[in-house]
Coordinates of C-alpha atoms (C1' of nucleotides) in Angstrom, one line a residue:
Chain A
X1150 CA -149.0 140.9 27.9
X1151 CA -146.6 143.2 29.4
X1152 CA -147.3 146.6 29.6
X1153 CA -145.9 149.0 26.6
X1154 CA -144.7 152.3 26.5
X1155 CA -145.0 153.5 22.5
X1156 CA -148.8 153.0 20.8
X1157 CA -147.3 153.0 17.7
X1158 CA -144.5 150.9 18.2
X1159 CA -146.4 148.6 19.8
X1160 CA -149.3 149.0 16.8
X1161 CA -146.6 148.7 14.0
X1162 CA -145.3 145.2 16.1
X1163 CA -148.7 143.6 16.5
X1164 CA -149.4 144.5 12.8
X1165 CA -146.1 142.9 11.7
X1166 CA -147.0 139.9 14.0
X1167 CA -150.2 139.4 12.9
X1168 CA -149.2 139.4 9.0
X1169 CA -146.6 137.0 9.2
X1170 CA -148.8 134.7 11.6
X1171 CA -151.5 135.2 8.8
X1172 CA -149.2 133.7 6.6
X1173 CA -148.1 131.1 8.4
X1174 CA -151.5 129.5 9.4
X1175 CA -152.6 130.1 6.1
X1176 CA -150.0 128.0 4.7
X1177 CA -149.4 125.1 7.4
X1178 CA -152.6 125.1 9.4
X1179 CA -152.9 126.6 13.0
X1180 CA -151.2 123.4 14.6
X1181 CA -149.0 122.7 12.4
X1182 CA -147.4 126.4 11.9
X1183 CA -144.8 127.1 14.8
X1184 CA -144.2 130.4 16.8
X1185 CA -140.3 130.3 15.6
X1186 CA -141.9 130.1 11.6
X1187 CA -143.8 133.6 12.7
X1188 CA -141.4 135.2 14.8
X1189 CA -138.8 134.3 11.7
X1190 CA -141.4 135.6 9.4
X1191 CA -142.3 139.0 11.7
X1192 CA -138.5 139.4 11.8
X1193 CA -139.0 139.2 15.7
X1194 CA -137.5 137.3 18.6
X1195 CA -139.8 134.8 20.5
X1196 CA -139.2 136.5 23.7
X1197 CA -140.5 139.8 22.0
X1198 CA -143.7 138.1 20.6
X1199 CA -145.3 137.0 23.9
X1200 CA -144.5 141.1 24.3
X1201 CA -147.8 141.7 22.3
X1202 CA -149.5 138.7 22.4
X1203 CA -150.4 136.0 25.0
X1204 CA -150.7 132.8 23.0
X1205 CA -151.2 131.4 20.0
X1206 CA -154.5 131.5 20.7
X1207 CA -154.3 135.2 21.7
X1208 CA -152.5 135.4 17.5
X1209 CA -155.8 133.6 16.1
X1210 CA -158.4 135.3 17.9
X1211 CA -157.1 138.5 16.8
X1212 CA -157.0 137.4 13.3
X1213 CA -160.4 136.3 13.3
X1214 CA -160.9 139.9 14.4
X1215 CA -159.8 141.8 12.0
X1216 CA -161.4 139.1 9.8
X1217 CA -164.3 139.6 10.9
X1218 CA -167.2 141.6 8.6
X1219 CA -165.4 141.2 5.2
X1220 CA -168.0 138.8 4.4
X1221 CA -170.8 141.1 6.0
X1222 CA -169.4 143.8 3.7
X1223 CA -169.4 141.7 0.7
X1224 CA -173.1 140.5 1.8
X1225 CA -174.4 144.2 2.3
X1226 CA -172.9 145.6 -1.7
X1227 CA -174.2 142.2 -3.0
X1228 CA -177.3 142.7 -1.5
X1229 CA -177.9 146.1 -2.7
X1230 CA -177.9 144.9 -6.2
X1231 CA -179.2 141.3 -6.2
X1232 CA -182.1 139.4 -4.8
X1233 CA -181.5 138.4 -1.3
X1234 CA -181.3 134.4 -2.0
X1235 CA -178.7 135.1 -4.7
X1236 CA -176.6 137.6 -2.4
X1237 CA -176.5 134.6 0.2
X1238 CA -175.2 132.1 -2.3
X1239 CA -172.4 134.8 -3.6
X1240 CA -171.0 135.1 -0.2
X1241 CA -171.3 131.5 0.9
X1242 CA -169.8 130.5 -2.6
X1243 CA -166.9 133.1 -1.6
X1244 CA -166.4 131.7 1.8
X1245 CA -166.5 128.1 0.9
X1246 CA -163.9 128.9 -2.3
X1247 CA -161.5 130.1 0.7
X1248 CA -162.3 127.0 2.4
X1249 CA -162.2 124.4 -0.4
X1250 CA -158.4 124.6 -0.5
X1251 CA -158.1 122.9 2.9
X1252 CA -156.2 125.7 4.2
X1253 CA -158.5 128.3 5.5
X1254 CA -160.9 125.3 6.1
X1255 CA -158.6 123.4 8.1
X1256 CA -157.9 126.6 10.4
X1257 CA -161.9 127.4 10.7
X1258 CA -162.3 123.5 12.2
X1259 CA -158.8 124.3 14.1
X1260 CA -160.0 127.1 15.8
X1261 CA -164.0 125.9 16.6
X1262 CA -161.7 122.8 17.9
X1263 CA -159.5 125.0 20.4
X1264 CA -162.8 127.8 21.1
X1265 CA -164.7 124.5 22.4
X1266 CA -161.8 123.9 25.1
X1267 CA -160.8 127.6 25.9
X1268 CA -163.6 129.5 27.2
X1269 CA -161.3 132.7 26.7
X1270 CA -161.2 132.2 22.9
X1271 CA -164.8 131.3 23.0
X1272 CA -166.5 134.3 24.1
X1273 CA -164.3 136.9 22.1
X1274 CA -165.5 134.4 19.0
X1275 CA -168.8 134.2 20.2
X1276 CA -169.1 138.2 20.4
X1277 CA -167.8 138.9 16.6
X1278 CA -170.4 135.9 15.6
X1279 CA -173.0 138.2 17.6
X1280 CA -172.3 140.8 15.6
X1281 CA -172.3 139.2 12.6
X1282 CA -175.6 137.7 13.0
X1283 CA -176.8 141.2 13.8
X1284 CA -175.7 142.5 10.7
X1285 CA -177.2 139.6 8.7
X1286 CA -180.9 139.6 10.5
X1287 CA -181.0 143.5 9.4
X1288 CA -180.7 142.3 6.0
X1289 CA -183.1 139.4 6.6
X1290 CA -186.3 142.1 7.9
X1291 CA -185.5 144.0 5.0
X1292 CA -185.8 140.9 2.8
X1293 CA -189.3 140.5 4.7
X1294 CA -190.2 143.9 3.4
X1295 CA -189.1 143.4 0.1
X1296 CA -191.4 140.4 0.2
X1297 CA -188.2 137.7 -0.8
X1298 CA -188.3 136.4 3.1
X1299 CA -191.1 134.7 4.6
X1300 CA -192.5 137.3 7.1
X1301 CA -193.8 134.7 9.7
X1302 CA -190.2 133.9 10.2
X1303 CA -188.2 135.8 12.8
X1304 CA -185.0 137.4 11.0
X1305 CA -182.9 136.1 14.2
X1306 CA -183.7 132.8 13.9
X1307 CA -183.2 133.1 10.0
X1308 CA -180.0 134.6 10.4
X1309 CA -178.9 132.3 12.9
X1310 CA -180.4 129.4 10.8
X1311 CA -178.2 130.0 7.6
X1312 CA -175.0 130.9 9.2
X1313 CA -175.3 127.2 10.9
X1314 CA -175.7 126.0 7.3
X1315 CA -172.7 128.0 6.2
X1316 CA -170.8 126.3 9.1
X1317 CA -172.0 122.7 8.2
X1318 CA -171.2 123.3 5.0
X1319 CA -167.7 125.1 5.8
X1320 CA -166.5 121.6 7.6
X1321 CA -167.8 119.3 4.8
X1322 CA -165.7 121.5 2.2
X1323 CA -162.4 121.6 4.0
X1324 CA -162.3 118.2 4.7
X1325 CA -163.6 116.7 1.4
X1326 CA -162.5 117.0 -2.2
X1327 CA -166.3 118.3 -3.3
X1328 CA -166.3 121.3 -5.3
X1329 CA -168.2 123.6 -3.6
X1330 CA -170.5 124.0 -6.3
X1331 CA -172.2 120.8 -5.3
X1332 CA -172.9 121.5 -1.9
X1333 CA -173.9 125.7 -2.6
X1334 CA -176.5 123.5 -5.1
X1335 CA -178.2 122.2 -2.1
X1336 CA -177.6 125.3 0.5
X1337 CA -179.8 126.9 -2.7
X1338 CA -182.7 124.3 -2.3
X1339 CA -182.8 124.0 1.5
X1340 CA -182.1 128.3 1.7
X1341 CA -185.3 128.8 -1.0
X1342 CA -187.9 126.4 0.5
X1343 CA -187.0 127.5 3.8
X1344 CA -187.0 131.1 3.0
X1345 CA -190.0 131.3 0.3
X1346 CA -193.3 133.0 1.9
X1347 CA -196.7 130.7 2.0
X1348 CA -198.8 131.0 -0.5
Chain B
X1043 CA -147.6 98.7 11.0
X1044 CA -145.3 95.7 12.1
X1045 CA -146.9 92.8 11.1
X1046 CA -148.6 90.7 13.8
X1047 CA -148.1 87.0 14.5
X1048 CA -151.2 86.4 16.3
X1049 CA -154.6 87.7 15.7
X1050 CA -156.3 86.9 18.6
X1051 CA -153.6 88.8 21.0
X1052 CA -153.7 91.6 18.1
X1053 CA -157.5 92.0 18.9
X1054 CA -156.9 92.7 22.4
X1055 CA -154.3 95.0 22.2
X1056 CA -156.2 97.1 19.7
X1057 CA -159.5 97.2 21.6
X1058 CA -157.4 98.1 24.9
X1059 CA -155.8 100.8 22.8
X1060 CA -158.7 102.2 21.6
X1061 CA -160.5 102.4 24.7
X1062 CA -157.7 103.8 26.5
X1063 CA -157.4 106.6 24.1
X1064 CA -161.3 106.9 23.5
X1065 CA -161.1 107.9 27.4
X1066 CA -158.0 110.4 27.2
X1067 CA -159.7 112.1 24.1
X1068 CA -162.5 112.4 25.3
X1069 CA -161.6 113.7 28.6
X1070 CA -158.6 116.2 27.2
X1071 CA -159.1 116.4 23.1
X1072 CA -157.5 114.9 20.4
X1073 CA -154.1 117.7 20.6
X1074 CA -154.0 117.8 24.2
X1075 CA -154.1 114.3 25.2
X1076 CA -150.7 112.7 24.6
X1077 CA -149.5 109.2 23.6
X1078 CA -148.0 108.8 26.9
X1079 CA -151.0 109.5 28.4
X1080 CA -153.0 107.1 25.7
X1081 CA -150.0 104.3 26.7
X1082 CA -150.2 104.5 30.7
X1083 CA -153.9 104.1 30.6
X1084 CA -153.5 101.3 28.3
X1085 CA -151.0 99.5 30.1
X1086 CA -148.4 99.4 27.1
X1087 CA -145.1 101.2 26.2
X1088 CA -144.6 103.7 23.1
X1089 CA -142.8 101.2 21.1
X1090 CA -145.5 98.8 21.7
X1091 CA -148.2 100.9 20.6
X1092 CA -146.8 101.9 17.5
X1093 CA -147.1 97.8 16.5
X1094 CA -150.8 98.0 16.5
X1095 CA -151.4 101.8 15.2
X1096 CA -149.2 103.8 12.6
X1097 CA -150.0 107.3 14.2
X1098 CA -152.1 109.4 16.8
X1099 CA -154.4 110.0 13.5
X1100 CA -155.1 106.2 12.9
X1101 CA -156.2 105.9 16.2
X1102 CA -158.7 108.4 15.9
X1103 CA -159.7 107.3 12.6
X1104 CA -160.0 103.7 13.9
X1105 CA -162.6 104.9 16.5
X1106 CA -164.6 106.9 14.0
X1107 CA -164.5 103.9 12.3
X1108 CA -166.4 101.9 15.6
X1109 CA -168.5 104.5 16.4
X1110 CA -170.3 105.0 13.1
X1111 CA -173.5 104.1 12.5
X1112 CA -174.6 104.4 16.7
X1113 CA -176.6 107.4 15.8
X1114 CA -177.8 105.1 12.7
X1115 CA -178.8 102.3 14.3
X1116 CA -181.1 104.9 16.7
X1117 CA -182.7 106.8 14.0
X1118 CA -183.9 103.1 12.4
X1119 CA -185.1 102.6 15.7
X1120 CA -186.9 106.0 16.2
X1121 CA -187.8 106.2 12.7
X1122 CA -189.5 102.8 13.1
X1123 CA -192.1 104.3 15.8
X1124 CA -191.9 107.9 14.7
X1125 CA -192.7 110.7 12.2
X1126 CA -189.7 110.8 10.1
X1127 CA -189.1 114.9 11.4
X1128 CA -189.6 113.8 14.7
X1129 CA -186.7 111.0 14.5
X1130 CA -184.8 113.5 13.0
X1131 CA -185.3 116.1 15.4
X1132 CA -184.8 113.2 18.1
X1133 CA -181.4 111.7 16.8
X1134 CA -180.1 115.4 15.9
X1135 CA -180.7 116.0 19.7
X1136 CA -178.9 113.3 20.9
X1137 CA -175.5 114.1 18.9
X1138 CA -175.9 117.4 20.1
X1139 CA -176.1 116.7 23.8
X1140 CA -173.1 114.9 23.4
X1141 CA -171.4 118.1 21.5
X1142 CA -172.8 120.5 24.5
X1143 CA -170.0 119.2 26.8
X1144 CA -167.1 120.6 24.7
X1145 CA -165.5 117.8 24.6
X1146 CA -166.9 115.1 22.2
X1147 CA -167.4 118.8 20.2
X1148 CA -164.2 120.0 20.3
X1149 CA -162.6 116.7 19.2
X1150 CA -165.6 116.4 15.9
X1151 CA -163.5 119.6 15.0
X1152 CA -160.8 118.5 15.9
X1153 CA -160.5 115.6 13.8
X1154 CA -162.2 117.5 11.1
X1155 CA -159.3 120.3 11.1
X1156 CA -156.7 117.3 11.2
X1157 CA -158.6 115.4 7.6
X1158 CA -158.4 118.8 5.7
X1159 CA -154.9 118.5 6.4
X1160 CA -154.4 114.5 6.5
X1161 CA -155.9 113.0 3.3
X1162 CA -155.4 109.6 4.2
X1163 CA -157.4 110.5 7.4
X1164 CA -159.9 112.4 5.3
X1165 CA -160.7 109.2 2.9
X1166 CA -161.0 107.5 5.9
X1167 CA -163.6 109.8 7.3
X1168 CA -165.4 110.1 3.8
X1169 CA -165.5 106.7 3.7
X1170 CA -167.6 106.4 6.5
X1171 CA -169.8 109.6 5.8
X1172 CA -170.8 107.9 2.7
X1173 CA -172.1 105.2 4.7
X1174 CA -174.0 106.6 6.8
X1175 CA -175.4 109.1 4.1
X1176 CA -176.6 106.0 2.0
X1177 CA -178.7 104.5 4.8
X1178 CA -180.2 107.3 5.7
X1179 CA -181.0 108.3 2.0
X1180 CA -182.9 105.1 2.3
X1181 CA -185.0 106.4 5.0
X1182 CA -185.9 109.5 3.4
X1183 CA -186.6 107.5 0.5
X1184 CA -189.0 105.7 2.5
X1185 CA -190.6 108.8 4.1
X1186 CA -191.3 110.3 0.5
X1187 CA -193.4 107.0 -0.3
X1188 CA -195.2 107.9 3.4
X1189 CA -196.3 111.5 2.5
X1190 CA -194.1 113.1 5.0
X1191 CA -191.1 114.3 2.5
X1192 CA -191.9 116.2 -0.7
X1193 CA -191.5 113.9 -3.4
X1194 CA -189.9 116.1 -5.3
X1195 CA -186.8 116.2 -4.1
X1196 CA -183.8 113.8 -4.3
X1197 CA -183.1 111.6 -1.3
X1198 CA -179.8 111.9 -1.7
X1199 CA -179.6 115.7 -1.9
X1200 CA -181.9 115.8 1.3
X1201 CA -179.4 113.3 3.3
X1202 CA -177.0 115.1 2.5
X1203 CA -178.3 119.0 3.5
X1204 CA -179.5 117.7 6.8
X1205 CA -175.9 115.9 7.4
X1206 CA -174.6 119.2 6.6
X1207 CA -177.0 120.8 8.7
X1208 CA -176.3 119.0 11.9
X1209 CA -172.2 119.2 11.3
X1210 CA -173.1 123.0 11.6
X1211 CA -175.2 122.7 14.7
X1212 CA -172.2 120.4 15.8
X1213 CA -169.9 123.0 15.5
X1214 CA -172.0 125.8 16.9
X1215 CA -172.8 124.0 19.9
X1216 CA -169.4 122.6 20.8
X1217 CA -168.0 126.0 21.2
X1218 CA -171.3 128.1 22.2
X1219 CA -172.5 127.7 25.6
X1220 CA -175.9 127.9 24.4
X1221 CA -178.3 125.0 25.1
X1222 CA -178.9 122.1 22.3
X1223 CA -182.8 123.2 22.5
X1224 CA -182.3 126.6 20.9
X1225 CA -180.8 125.5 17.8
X1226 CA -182.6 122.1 17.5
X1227 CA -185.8 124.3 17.7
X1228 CA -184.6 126.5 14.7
X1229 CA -183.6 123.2 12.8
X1230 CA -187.2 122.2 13.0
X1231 CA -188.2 125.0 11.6
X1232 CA -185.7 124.4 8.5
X1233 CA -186.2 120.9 8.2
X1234 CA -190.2 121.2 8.0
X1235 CA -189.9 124.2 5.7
X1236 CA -187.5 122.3 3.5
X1237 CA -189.1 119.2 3.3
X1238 CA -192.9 120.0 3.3
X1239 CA -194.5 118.6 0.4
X1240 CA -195.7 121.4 -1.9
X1241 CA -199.6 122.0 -1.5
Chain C
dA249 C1' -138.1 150.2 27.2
dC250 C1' -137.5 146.9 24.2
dC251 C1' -135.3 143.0 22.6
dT252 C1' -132.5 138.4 22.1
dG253 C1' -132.0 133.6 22.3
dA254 C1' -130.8 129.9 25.3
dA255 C1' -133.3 127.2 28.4
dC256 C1' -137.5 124.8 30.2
dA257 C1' -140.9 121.5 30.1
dC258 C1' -143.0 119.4 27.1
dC259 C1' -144.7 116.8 22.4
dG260 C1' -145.2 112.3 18.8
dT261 C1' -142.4 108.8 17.1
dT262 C1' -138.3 105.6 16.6
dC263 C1' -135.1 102.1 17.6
dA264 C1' -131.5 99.6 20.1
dA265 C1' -131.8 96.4 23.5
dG266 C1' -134.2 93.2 26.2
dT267 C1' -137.3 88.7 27.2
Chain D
dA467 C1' -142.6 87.6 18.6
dC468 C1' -143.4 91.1 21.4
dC469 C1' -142.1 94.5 24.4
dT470 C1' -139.5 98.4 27.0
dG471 C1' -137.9 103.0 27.6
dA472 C1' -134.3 106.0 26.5
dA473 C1' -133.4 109.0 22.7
dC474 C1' -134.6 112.0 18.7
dA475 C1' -136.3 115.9 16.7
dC476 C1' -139.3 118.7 17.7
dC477 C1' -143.1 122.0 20.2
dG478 C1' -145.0 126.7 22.9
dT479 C1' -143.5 129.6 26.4
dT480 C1' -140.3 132.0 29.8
dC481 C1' -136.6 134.6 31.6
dA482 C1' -131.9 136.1 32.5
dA483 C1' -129.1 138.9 30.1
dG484 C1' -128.2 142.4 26.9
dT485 C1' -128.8 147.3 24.4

DNA sequence: ACCTGAACACCGTTCAAGT
DNA sequence: ACCTGAACACCGTTCAAGT
């Protein structure tokens, strides 16, 4: 990215980019949407583009940035009012919903699909799903305290454990026609009898 | 598809096809490999190959299509000698070591980005999933009737979590650099939780 | 300094022309 | 009948030329 004089120019341009590109692979897909369809949509000539951004890839992984923590925020004000198994269900409904039109889904399996190949891509992903998953085990020991979470289990691995559900479950909506109540029906089973302390 | 006069020649030029790309997927994913590449290694022109395959999306459909039922086949053969978690475990581990190279991982997302965009590709897909999910309901069936799965719960439903399960292990691993082991462990702890019959 | 847009080096797919 | 390979209609990215 070449170097650039004016931070808010360059802020305003990146913000513009990022919208339109929003747009774009929202609509068509991440493969399927071209860098002309954005540029035409940022009002912004290719040439100018790869001003503030590198790749595609560079356009995707900044998305999935600024993305990133909605559904942790959602999680934490759900949480706050609701048992902890019923605040996981809200947000995974909410994320599958987004993915059940084949849109959002198609990009999430688009982008694991380019993240595997490009190790660049890969560790900025990997570092907002760190964080993530930090965010999420906080929840988890306090759902140990609350005595709703097993407390044998380690709130890591039971963080980590559900958000590899979520996934799994994130790839079967966006490429089949299931409503994603059926599947959230069984993320509800496996989540409770995982989750529920011994008696 | 043109129509074919002879079968048997058909046959051959599909199966050289299909290994020929199997090998440029493999080694470069399903976007970056090209058809030229697919039609030099198979020792055929463009124009030829589009006899025997409509698209770059029936191809990889058509090897889907082969490859199911390989990781069946081995958990019937592990399940045979084994605890049914310990099959599980066992199979899970062995699609996963195929994942952890980034390639056979990022082409499963691959091709699962392309079906939520391609329904003729995603029936395809679905078509086989249901397959495989019957036979292994079967097994689970079968386990239940052993002690080792709470009877309780539907085989169905618990063929289809685990499924789901592994597809986000799958997706995890392809783009992580983290070991198979790590997650596998964590989906033991999941699966025996899940399917413990209740004391 | 910031931008434009033609040009470059590719794609997947088709189709006239060959044998 | 089966095949070839140039041609078509695109890509993402670059870079000389403008303001």
């Amino acid at each position: 990215m070449a170097r650039l004089a004016d931070p808010d120019l360059a802020l305003r341009r990146r913000r513009e980019i990022l919208e339109a590109a929003e747009g774009c692979f929202r609509r068509r897909g991440f493969h399927q949407a071209t860098m002309q369809e954005i540029c035409a949509e940022a009002r912004i000539s290719p040439g100018a583009l790869y001003r503030y951004f590198d790749s595609k890839a560079d356009i995707i992984a900044a998305i999935s940035e600024e993305k990133r923590g909605e559904a942790e925020v959602e999680f934490r004000k759900l949480y706050s009012e609701h048992a902890f198994i019923d605040a996981l269900l809200a947000v995974a409904a909410r994320v599958l919903r987004k993915f059940s039109d084949h849109q959002t889904g198609s990009l999430f399996c688009d982008i694991a699909g380019e993240a595997a190949r490009d190790p660049i891509l890969a560790r900025r992903l990997a570092a907002l799903q760190a964080k993530s998953m930090d965010s999420f085990a906080e929840a988890v020991a306090d759902a140990q305290v609350r005595g709703e979470v097993d407390p044998e289990l380690l709130p890591r691995d039971v963080a980590y454990s559900l958000m590899t559900f979520i996934d799994g479950m994130g790839v079967r909506v966006a490429v089949s026609d299931e409503p994603p109540e059926t599947i959230l029906h069984q993320f509800r089973t496996v989540a409770e009898r995982y989750l529920a302390p011994a008696k």
